[in-house]
C-alpha positions in Angstrom: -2.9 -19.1 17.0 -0.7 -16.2 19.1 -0.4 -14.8 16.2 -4.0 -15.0 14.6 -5.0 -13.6 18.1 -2.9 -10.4 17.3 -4.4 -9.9 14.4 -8.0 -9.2 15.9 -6.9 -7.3 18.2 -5.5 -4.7 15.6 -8.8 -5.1 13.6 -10.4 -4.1 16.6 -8.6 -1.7 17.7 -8.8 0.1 13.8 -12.4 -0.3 14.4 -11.7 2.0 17.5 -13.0 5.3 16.0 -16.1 3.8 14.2 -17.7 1.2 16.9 -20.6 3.9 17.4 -21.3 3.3 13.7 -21.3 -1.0 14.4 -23.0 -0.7 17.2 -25.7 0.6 15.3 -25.9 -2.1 12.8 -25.3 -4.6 15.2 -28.6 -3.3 17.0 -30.5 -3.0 13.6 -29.3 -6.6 12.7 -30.5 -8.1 16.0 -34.4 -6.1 15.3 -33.7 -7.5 12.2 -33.6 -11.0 13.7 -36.5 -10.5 16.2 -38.9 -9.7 13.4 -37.9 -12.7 11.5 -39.5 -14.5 14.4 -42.7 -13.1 15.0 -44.7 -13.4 11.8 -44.7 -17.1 11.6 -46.2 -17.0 15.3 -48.8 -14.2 14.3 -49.5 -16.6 11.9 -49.6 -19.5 14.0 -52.1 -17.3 16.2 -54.2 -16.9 13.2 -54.1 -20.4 11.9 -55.8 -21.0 16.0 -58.3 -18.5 15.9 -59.5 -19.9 12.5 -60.1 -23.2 14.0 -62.4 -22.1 17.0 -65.8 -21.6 16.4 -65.7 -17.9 18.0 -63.2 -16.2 15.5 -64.0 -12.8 14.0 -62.8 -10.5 11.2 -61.4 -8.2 14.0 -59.1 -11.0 14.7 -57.5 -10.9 10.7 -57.7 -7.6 11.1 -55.3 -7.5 13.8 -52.8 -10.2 12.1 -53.0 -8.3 8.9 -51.9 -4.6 10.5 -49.3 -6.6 13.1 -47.8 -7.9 10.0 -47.6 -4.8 8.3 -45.7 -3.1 11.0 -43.4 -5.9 11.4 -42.3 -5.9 7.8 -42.3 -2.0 7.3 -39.4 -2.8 10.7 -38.3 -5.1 8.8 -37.2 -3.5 5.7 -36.1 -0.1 8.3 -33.7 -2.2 9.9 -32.3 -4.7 7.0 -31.5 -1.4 5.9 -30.3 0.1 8.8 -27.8 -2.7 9.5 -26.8 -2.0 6.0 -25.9 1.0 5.6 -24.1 1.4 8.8 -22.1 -1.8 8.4 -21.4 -0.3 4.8 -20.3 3.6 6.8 -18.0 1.8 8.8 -16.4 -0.3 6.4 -15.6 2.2 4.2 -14.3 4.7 7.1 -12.2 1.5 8.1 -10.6 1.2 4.5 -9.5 5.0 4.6 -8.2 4.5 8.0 -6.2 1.4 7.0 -4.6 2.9 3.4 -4.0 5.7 5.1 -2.6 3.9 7.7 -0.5 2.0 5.6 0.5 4.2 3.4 2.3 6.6 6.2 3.3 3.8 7.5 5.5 2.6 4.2 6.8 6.2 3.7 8.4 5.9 7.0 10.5 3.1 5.6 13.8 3.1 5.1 15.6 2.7 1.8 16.7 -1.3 2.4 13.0 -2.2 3.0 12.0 -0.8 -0.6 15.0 -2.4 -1.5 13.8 -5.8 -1.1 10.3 -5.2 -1.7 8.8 -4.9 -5.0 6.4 -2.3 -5.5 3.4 -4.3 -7.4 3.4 -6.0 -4.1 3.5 -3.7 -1.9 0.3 -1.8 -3.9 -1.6 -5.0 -3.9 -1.2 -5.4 -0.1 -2.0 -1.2 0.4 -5.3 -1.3 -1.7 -6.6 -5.1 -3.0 -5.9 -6.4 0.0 -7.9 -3.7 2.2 -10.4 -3.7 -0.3 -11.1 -7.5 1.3 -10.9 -6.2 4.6 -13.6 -3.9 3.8 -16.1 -6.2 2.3 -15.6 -8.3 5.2 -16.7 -5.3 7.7 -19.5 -4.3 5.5 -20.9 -8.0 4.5 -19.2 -10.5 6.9 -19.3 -8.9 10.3 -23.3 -8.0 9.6 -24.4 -11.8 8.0 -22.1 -13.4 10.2 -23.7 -12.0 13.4 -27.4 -12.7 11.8 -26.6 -15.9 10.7 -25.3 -16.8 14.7 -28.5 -15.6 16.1 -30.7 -15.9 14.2 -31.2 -19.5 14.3 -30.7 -20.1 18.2 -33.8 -18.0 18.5 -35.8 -20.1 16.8 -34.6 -23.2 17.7 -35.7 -21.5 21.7 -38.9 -20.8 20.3 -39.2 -24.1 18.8 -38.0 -25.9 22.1 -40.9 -23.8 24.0 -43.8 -25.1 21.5 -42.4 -28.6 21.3 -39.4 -30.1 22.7 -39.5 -33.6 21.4 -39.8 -32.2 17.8 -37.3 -29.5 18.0 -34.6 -32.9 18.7 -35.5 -34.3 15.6 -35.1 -31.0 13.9 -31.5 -30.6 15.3 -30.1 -33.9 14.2 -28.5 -32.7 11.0 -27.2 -29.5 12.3 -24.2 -31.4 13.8 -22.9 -32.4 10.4 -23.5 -29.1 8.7 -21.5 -27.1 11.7 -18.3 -29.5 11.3 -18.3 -29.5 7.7 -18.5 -25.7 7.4 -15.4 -25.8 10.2 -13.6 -28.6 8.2 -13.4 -25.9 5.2 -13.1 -23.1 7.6 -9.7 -24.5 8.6 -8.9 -25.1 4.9 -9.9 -22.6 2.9 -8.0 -19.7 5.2 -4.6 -21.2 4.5 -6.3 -21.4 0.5 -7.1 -17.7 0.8 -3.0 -16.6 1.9 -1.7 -17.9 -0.9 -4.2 -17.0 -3.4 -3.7 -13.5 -2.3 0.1 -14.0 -2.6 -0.1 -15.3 -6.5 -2.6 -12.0 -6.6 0.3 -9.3 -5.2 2.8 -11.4 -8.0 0.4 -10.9 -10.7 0.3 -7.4 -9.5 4.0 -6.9 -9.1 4.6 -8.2 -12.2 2.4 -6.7 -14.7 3.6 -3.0 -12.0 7.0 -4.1 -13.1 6.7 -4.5 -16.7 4.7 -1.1 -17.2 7.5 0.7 -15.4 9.6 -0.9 -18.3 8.1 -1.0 -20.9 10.8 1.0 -23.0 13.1 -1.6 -22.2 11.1 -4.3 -22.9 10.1 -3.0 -26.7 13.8 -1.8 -26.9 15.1 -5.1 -26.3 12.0 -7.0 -28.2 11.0 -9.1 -25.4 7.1 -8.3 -25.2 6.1 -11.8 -26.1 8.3 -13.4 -23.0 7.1 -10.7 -20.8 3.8 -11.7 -21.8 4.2 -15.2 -21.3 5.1 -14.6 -17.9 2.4 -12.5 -17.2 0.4 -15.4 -18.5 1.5 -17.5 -16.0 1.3 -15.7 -13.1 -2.2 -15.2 -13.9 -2.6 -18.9 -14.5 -1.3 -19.3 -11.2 -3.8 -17.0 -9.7 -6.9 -18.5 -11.4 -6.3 -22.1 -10.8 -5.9 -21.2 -7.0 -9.6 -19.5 -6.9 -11.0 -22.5 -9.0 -9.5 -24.6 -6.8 -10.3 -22.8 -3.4 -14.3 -22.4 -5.5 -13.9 -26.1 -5.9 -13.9 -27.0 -1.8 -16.1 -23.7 -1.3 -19.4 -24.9 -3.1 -19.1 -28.0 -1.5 -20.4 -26.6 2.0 -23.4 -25.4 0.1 -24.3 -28.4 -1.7 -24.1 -30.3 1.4 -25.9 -27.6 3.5 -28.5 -27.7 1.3 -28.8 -31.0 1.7 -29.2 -31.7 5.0 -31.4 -28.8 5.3 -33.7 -30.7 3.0 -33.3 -33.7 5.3 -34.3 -31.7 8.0 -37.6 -30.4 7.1 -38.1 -34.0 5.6 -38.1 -35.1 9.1 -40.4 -32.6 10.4 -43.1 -33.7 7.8 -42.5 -36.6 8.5 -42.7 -37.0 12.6 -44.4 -33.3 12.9 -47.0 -34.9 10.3 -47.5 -38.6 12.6 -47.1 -36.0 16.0 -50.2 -34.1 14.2 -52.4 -37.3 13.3 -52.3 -38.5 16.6 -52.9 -35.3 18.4 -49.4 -34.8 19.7 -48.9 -31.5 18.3 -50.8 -28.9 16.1 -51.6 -27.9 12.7 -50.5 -24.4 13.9 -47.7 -25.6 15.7 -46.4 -27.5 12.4 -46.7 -24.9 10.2 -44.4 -22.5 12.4 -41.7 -25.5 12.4 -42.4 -25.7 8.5 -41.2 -21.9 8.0 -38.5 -21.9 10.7 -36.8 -25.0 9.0 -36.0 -22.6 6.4 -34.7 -19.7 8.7 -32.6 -22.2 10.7 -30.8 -23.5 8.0 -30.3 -20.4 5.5 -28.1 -19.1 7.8 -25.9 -21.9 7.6 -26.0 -21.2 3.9 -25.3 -18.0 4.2 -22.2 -18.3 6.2 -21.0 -21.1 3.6 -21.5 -18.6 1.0 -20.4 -15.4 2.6 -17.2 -17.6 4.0 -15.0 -17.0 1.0 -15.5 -13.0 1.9 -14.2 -14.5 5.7 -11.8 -15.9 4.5 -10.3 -13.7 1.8 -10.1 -10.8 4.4 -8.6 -13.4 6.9 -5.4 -13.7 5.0 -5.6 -9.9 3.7 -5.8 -9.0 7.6 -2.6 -11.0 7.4 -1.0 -9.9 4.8 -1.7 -6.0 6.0 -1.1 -6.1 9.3 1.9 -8.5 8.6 3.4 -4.8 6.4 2.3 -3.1 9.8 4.4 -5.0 12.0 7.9 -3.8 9.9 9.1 -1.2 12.2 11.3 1.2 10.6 14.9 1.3 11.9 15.4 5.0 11.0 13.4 7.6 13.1 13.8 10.2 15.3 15.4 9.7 18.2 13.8 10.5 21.7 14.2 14.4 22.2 15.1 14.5 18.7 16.7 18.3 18.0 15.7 20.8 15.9 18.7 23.5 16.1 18.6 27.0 15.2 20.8 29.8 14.2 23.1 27.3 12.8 25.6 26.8 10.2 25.2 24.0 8.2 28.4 22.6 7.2 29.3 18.7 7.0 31.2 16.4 8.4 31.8 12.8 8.2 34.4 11.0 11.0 36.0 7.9 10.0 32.9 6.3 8.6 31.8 2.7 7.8 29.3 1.6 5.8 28.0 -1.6 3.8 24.3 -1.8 2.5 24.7 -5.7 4.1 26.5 -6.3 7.6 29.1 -7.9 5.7 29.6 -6.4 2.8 31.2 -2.8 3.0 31.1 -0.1 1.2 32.6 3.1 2.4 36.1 2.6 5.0 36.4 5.1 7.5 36.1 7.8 5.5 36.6 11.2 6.9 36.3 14.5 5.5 34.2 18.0 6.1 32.6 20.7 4.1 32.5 24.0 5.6 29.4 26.2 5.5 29.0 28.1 1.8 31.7 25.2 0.4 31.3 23.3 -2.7 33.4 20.0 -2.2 33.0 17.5 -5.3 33.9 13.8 -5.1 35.0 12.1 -8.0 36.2 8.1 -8.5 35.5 4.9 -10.5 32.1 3.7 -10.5 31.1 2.0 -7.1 34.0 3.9 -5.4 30.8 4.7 -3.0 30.2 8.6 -4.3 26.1 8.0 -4.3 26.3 6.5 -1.2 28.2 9.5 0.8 25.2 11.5 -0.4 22.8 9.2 0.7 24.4 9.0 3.8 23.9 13.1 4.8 20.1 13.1 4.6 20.2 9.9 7.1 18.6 7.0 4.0 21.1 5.4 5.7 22.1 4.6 9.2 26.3 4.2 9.4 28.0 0.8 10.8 30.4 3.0 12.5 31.8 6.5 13.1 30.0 9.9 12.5 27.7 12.0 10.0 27.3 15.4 11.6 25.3 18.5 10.2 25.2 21.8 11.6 28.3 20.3 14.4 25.1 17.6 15.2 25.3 13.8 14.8 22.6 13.4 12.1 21.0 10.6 13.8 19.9 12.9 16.9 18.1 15.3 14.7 14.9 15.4 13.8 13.8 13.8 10.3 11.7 16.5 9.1 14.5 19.5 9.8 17.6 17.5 8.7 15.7 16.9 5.2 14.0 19.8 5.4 17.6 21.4 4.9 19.1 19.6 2.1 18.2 19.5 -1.8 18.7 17.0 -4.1 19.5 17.2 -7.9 20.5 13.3 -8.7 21.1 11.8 -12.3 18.1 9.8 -12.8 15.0 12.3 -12.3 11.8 11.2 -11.5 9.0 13.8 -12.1 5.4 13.0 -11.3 2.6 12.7 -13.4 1.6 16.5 -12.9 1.9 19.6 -14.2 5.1 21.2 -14.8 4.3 24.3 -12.2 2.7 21.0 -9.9 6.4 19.5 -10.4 8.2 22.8 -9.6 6.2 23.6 -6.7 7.4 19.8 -5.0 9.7 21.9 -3.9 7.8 24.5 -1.6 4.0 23.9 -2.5 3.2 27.0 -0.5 5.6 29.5 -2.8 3.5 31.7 -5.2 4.2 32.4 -8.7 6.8 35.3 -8.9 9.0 32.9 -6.5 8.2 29.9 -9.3 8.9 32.2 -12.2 12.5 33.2 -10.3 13.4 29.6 -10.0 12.5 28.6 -13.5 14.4 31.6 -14.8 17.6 30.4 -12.7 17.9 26.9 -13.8 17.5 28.0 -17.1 14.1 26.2 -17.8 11.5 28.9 -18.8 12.6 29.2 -22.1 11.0 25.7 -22.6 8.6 25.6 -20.6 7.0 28.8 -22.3 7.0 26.8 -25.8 5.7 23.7 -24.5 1.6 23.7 -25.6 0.0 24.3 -22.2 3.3 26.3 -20.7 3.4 25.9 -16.8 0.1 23.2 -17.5 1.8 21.1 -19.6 1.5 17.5 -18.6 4.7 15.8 -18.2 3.6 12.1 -18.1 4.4 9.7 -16.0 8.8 9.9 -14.8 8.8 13.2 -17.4 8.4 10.9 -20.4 7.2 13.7 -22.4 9.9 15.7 -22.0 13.8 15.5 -22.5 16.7 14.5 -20.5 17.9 18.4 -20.2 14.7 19.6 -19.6 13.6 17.4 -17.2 17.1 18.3 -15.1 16.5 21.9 -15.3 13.3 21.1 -13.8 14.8 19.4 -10.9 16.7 22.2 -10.7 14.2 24.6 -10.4 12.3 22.4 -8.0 15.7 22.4 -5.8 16.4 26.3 -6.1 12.7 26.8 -5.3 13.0 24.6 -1.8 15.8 27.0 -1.0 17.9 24.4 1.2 21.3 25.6 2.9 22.7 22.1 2.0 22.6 21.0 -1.9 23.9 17.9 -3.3 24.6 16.8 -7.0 24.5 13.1 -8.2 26.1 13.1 -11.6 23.5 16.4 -13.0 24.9 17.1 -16.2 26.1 13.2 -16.9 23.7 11.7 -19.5 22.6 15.1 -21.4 23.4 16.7 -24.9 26.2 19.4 -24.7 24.0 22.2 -25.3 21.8 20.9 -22.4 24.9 20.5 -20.3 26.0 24.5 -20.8 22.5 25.4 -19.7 21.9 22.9 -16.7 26.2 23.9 -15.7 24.8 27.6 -15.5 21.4 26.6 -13.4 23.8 24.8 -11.1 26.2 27.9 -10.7 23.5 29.5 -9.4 22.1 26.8 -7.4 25.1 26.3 -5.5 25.7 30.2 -4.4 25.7 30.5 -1.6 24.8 26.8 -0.5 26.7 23.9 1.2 27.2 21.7 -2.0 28.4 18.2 -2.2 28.4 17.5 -6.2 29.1 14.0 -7.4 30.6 14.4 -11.3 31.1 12.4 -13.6 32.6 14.9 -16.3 35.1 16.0 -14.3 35.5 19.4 -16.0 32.3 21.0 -14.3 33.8 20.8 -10.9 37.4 21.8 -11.6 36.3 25.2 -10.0 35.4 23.2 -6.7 36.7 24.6 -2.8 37.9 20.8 -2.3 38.1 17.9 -4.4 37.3 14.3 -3.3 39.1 10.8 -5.0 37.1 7.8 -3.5 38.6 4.1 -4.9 36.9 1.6 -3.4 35.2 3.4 -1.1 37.9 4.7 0.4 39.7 8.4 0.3 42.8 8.4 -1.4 43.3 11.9 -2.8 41.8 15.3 -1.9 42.6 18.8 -2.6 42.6 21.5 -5.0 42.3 20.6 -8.8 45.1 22.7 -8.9 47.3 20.3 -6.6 45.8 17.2 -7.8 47.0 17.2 -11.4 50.3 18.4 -10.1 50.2 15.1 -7.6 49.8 13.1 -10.5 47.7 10.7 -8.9 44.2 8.9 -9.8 42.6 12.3 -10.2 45.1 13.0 -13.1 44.9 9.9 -14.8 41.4 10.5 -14.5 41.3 14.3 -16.0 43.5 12.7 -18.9 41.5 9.8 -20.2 38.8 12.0 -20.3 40.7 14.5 -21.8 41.9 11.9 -24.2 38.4 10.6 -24.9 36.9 13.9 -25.7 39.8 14.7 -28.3 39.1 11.3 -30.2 35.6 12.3 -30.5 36.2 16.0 -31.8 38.9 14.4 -34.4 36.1 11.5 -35.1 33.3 14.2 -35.8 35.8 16.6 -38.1 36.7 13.4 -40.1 32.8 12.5 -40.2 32.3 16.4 -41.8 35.3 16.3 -43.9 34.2 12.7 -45.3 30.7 13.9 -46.2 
């Protein structure tokens, strides 16, 4: 198919930097195939001079050393074919998960959005993993298996034509019933390679929440469905192993049938003098060359196949072109001010579902400017928004007086830190996890950041200090810690443009005074968009923000939105309210006890 067709192409064109390498074991394969050929006919040569009277011991000399040398090529050049096949294949996987890997990082948010990540992993690594053991195994046997067996069935034609027809007559049916499951097992292969990325997905899916899962008491169901998927997975390869002996079986067969035939008619052509002893014997060991191949490729055919439908699958993820790059003549400004601006700006996450309604507001170099608003009001998505995660429907996001879309990626996020809610950590180190921020800083700049955001205190108790292993997400350390962490990671970037996504929102309140204080220092200095949730840490804000809806409805002062009496106010209050029933709540608790 068009599309099939494609799909070489790439292959060959990954094999670009590494065809030196297959040439090589394409040469080695092919001396490899020519010294399969010659023994039987040194031995057919012997078998001659044995049967006339003027024979001599110089003549098995000869044979005997001839062989010799063939085999010591032999073994030189099965192993040559080897290992370079097995250099290129495994220069080919780097390339490819490289590749790939770059190639998903320059994704936009919607495509991880509707991808999960199990999958994605299975088609990154398992999948290239196929694609390798087809270079190193299939590309090599196949090419033996091809040529091998036209070369003897020439030599066979040249020592006796009428013999070599007979031999042929079952390779006919072997060729068409290795193409019948050719065309099968391929379409077999695709979607036992997609139950493989579920199963991976799946069991990715349930590790990342496996807190949940426990919390909740569902580890049997999860399980179950695990079980499945895997069920799934292994009555597609016993099915697909069902239809893929059978090309063996039968191979085999015929095979059989064919060197039954040359007993047969070689052995009458013999008797009568219509062929030789000699002769026979080479079409005796041949019969078994000719039709191993065929074997071979029956049994290598589920490595052809597998890395078929991986090719598929991988260059499939290839062929997803991201929608946000950099422009042509994309600019990198300098001596610039970085304030922000957005100009009556739509959004929706789906064509027609929107989001944010021509909103329109600025922050001024050095500002802080909070928004505040119900849930879904679209706060976390005017902060997506700046960095460019998202491309607007209409209107303008400009930073440093530029439309963000004609900057370059690497400067526009280059310039802005991020401290959101939900931090993610690495498994690392805590200095590996600090020094996200600028790997190249050196330790006085780490300890400086780590002092700021309030988090060396805790970091000098933990049991290995800066070595400490967080786990995977931070899971071995707290909620507060693990912010002051991001903070430090922020302050150590040194950005002119900082934004806030709910920091302090889900942390104790001695945590929250310590992180409040970080951030102070944070945003000194900085252009700083903070998204609150406790809308007491931002009453000291240069402008605030009220989004309903995703639209603007208030924005000011603190100072002039309570006396507007507005949303902002009613908001201020309930909270107010709120925290008042919980102090009463706690001094009744103490007074009860």
């Amino acid at each position: 198919s068009a599309a099939s067709d494609v799909y070489k192409r790439q292959v060959y064109e990954i094999l670009k930097g590494h065809r030196l390498l297959m040439t090589g074991s394409v040469i080695c394969g092919l001396l490899f195939a020519v010294t399969s050929l010659i023994p039987p006919l040194l031995i057919r040569r012997l078998i001659q001079w044995l049967t006339e009277a003027s024979a001599d011991s110089s003549d098995l000399i000869g044979v005997t050393f001839a062989l010799l040398g063939l085999y010591l090529i032999r073994g030189a050049t099965r192993y040559g074919y080897g290992y370079f096949s097995h250099v290129t294949a495994y220069g080919v996987m780097h390339d490819l998960m490289t590749r790939v890997y770059r190639h998903m990082q320059r994704q936009p948010h919607r495509f991880f959005n509707y991808k999960q990540t199990g999958s994605l992993i299975s088609a990154s690594i398992n999948d290239i993993e196929s694609v390798e053991d087809f270079i190193a195994h299939g590309i090599p046997e196949t090419i033996l298996a091809t040529i091998l067996p036209f070369s003897m069935i020439v030599v066979l034609f040249v020592l006796n034509p009428q013999l070599t027809l007979i031999v042929l007559v079952p390779i006919p049916l072997a060729s068409w019933l290795v193409y019948r499951y050719l065309s099968r097992a391929r379409l077999m292969w695709r979607i036992i390679r997609e139950h493989l990325a579920n199963l991976v997905a799946e069991v990715q899916d349930n590790l990342s929440g496996i807190a949940v899962i426990k919390a909740f008491s569902q580890e049997n169901r999860r399980a179950e469905i695990v079980e499945e998927k895997s069920m799934g997975f292994r009555d597609g390869m016993l099915r697909v192993n069902l239809v893929g002996q059978l090309p063996m079986g039968i191979i085999e067969a015929t095979g059989g049938l064919g060197l039954v035939l040359v007993i047969w008619m070689g052995g009458s052509m013999a008797l009568v003098g219509h062929t030789t002893v000699a002769d026979l014997f080479v079409f005796i060991v041949y019969m078994g060359y000719i039709y191993q191949p065929f074997l071979t490729l029956a049994s290598i055919n589920d490595v052809l196949q597998k890395a078929a439908a991986s090719v598929d699958r991988v260059f499939a993820l290839l062929a997803e072109e991201p929608d946000i790059v950099d422009p042509p003549g994309a600019l990198v400004p300098r001596n610039v001010d970085f304030g922000i601006a957005f100009d009556n700006v739509t959004f929706g996450y789906e064509p027609d579902d929107t989001v944010l309604h021509e909103v329109t507001f600025d922050v001024s170099p050095g500002e802080i400017v909070a928004l505040v608003g119900p849930t879904g009001a679209g706060k976390t998505t005017i902060s997506a928004l700046i960095p460019r995660f998202w491309d607007v429907q209409s209107g303008t996001v400009r930073v440093a007086n530029h439309d963000v879309r004609t900057l370059q990626l690497e400067f526009l996020r280059g310039n802005v830190a991020s401290v959101l809610q939900d931090v993610f950590l690495f498994h690392g180190t805590v200095l590996e996890n600090v020094l996200f921020g600028r790997p190249e800083a050196s330790n006085h700049e780490v300890i400086d950041a780590v002092k700021a955001a309030n988090a060396e205190e805790f970091i000098i108790n933990l049991p290995d200090g800066f070595e400490t292993v967080v786990g995977e997400r931070g899971v071995r350390l707290s909620g507060g810690q693990k912010q002051r962490l991001s903070i430090a990671r922020a302050l150590l970037k040194d950005a002119p443009i900082l934004i806030l996504d709910e920091a302090t929102s889900s942390v104790d309140a001695e945590s929250e005074s310590l992180i409040q204080e970080a951030i102070t220092r944070l945003a000194s200095n900085r252009t700083s968009v903070i998204i609150a949730h406790r809308l007491s840490t931002i009453r000291s804000a240069d402008k605030i923000i009220v989004l309903d809806d995703g639209r603007i409805v208030e924005s000011g002062t603190n100072h002039a939105l309570m006396a507007a009496n507005g949303l902002y106010a009613r908001m201020v209050q309930s909270q107010d309210l709120n925290r008042n029933w919980r102090i009463h709540r706690d001094v009744d608790e103490i007074v009860a006890d």
